[in-house]
Short mmCIF file of C-alpha atoms in Angstrom, two decimals:
data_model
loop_
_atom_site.label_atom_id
_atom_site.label_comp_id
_atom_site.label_asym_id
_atom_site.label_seq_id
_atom_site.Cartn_x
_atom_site.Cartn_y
_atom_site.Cartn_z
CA UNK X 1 -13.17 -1.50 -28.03
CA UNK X 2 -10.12 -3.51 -27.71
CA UNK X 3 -10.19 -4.70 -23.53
CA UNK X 4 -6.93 -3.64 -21.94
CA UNK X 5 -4.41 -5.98 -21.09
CA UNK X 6 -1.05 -6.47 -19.57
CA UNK X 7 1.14 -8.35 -21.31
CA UNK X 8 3.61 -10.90 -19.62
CA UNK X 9 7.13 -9.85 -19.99
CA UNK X 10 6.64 -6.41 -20.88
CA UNK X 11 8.09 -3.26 -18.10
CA UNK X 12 6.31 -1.65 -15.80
CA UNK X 13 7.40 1.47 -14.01
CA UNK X 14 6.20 0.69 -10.07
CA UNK X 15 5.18 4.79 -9.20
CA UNK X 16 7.21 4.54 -5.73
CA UNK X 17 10.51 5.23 -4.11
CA UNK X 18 9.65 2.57 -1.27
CA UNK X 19 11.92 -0.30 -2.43
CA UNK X 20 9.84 -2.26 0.24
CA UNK X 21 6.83 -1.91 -1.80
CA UNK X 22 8.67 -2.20 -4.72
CA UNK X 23 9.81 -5.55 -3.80
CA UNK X 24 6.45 -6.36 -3.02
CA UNK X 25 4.68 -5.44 -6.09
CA UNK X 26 7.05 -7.28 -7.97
CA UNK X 27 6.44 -10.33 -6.02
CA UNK X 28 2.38 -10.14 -6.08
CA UNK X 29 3.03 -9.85 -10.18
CA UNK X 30 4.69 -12.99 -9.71
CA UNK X 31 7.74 -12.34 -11.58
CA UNK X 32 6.07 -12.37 -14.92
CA UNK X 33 6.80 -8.10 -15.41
CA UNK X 34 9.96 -6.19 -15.29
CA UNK X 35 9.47 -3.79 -12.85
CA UNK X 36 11.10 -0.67 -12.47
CA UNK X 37 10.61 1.77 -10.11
CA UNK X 38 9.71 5.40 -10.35
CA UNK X 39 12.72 5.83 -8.20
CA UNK X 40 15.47 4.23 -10.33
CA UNK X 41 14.04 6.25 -13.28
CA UNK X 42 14.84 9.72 -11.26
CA UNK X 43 10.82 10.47 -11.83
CA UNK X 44 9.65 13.18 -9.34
CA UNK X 45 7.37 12.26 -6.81
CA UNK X 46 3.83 14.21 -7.06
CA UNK X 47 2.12 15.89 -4.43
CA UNK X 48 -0.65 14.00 -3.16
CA UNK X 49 -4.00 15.80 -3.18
CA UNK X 50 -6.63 13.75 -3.44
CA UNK X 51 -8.97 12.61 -0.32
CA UNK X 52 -9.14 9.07 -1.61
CA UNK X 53 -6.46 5.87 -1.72
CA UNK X 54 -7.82 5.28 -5.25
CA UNK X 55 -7.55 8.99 -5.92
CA UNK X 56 -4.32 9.14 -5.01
CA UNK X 57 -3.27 6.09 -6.32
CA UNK X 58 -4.76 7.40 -9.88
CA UNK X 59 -2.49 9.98 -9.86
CA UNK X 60 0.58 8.90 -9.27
CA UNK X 61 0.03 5.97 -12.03
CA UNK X 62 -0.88 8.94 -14.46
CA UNK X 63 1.86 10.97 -13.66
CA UNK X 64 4.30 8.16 -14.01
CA UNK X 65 3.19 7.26 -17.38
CA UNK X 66 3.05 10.51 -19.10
CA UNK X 67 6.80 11.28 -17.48
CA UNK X 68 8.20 7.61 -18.46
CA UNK X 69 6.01 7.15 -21.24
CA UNK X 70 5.38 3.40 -19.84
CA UNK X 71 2.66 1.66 -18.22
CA UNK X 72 2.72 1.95 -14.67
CA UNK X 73 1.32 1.08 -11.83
CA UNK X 74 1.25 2.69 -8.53
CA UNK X 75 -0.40 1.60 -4.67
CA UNK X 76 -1.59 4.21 -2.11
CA UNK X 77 -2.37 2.60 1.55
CA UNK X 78 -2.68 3.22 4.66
CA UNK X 79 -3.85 1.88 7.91
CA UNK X 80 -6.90 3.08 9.65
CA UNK X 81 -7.55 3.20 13.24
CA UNK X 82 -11.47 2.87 14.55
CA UNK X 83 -10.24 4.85 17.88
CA UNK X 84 -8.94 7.35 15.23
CA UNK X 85 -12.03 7.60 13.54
CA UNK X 86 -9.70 6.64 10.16
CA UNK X 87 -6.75 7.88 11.11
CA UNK X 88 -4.09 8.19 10.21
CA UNK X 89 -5.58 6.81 6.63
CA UNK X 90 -4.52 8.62 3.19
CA UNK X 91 -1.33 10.54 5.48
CA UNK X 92 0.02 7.40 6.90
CA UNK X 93 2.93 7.64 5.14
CA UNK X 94 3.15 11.44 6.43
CA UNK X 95 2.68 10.81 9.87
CA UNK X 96 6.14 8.52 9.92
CA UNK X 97 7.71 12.48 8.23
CA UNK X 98 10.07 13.16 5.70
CA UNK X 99 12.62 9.93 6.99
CA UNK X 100 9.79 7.64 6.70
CA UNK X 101 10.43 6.74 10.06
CA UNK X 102 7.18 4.44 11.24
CA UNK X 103 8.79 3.86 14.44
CA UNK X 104 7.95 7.06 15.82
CA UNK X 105 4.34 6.96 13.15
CA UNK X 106 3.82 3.83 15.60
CA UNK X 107 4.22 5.39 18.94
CA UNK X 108 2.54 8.47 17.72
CA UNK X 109 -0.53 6.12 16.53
CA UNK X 110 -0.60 4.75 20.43
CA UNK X 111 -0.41 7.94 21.89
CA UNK X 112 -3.32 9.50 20.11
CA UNK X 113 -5.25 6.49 20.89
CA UNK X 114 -4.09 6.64 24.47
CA UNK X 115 -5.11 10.37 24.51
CA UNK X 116 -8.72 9.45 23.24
CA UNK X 117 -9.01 6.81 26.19
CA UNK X 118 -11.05 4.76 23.40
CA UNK X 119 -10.69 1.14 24.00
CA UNK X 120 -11.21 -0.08 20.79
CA UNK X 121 -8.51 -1.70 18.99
CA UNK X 122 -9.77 -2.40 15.41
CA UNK X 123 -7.84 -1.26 12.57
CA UNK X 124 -7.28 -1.80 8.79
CA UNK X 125 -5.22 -1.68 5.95
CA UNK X 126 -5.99 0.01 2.78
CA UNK X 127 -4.44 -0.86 -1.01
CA UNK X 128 -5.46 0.84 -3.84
CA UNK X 129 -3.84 -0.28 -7.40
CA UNK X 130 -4.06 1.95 -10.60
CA UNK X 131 -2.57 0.84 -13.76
CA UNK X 132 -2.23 3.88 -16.41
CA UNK X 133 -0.86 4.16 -19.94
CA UNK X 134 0.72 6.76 -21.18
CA UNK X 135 -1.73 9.89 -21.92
CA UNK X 136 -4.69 7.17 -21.81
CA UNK X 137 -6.63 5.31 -19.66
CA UNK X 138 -6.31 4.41 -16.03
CA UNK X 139 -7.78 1.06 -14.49
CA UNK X 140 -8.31 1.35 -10.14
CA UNK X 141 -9.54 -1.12 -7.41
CA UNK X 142 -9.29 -1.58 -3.89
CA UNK X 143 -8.63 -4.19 -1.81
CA UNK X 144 -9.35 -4.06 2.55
CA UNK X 145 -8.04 -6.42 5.39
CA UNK X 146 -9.53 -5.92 8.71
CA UNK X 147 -7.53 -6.45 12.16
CA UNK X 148 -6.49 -5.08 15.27
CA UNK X 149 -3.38 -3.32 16.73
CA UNK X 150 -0.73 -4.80 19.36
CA UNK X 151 1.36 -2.42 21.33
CA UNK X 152 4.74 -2.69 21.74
CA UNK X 153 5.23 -3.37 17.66
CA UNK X 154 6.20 -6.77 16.88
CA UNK X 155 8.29 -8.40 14.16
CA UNK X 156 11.50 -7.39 11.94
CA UNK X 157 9.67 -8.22 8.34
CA UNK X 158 7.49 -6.32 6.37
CA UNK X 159 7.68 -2.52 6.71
CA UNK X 160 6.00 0.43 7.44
CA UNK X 161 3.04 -0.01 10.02
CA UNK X 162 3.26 -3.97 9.82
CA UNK X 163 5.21 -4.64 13.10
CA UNK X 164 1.84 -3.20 14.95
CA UNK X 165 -0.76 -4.87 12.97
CA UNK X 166 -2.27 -8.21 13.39
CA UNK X 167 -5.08 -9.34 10.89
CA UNK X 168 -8.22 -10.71 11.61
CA UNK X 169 -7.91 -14.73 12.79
CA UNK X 170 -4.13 -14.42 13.07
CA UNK X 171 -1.82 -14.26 15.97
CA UNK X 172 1.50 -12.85 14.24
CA UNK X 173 1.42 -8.91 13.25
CA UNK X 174 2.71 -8.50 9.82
CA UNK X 175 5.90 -7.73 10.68
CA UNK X 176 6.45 -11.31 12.46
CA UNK X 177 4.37 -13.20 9.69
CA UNK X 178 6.40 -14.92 6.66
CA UNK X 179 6.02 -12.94 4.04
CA UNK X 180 4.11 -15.45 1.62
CA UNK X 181 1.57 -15.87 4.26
CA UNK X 182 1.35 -12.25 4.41
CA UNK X 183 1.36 -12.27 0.09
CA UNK X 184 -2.24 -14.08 0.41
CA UNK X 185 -3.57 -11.68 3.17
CA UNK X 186 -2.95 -8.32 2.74
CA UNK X 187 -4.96 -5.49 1.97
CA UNK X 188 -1.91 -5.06 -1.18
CA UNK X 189 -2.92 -8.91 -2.25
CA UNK X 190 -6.35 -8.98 -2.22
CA UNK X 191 -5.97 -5.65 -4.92
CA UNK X 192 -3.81 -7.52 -6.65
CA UNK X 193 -6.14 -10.60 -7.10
CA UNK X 194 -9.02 -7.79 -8.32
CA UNK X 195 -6.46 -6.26 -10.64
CA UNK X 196 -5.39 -9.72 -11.82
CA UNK X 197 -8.62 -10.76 -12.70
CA UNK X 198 -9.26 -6.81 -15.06
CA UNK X 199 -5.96 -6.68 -16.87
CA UNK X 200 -4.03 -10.53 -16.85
CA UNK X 201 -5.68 -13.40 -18.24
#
């Protein structure tokens, strides 16, 4: 069986309508793929049932492909909260609502840990990477960083729960950190290096 590759140069449809992940995924392939998004190709976003980051991530890769008839690639992640017991996890991206507004997912992550009166401030991020082809196979892995929240949020870079998070022997949250620093570290990076190493030679 021929071992499945990704070729340099060719296009990949990114399965997301988050031009901050977008932007991101483009930069972790380090420029060697045109990427497209899911987004700029009008492709409707699925529902997301599964329990799982990789599940999810699985199928939003396959339903990108068999729409756009491309490879693509698609990320699910989250951040977890200990004090949460895993919350808010696989519906982080819910808990911000339909304006995506992690502001309010970030006070509303404080307040529920507030209500618990749990002192325990670990927390961590969650990337999982599929890669599909069109009405074929699917490749998945997962990559974890471990760290602890800061309240009030801090930092203007990055995006969605990054401005609270602040990974394990670092002082700046995610949202302060340059963004090549926080290429090597994240939970998105350390994916990438195990997807790197299944599909690029």
């Amino acid at each position: 069986m021929t071992k499945l590759r990704l070729i340099k140069g060719m296009r990949l449809v990114a399965a997301t309508h988050n031009s901050g992940k977008a932007r991101e995924i483009a930069a972790l392939l380090d420029g060697n793929y045109v990427v497209v998004t899911a987004g700029e190709l009008n492709l409707p976003e699925p529902d997301e049932t599964e329990s799982t980051f990789v599940g999810n991530a699985v199928l939003k890769a396959r339903h990108a492909a068999d729409i756009s008839g491309e490879v693509a690639l698609a990320d699910d992640s989250g951040m977890s909260v200990a004090a949460l017991d895993g919350a808010p996890g696989i519906y982080s991206a819910r808990w911000a609502g339909p304006d995506k507004d992690f502001a309010m997912a970030m006070r509303r992550v404080e307040e529920r840990i507030d209500e618990t009166g749990r002192r325990d401030d670990h927390a961590w991020f969650t990337s999982a990477l599929a890669v599909a082809w069109p009405h074929g196979p699917v490749v998945a892995v997962e990559g974890r960083v471990d760290g602890r929240l800061t309240f009030p949020p801090r930092g203007e870079r990055g995006f969605g729960y990054d401005p609270c998070f602040i990974p394990d022997g670092h002082a700046e949250t995610f949202g302060e950190m340059d963004p090549a620093l926080k290429d090597r570290l994240s939970h998105r990076a350390l994916a990438f290096e195990k997807l790197k190493a299944a599909l690029i030679d």
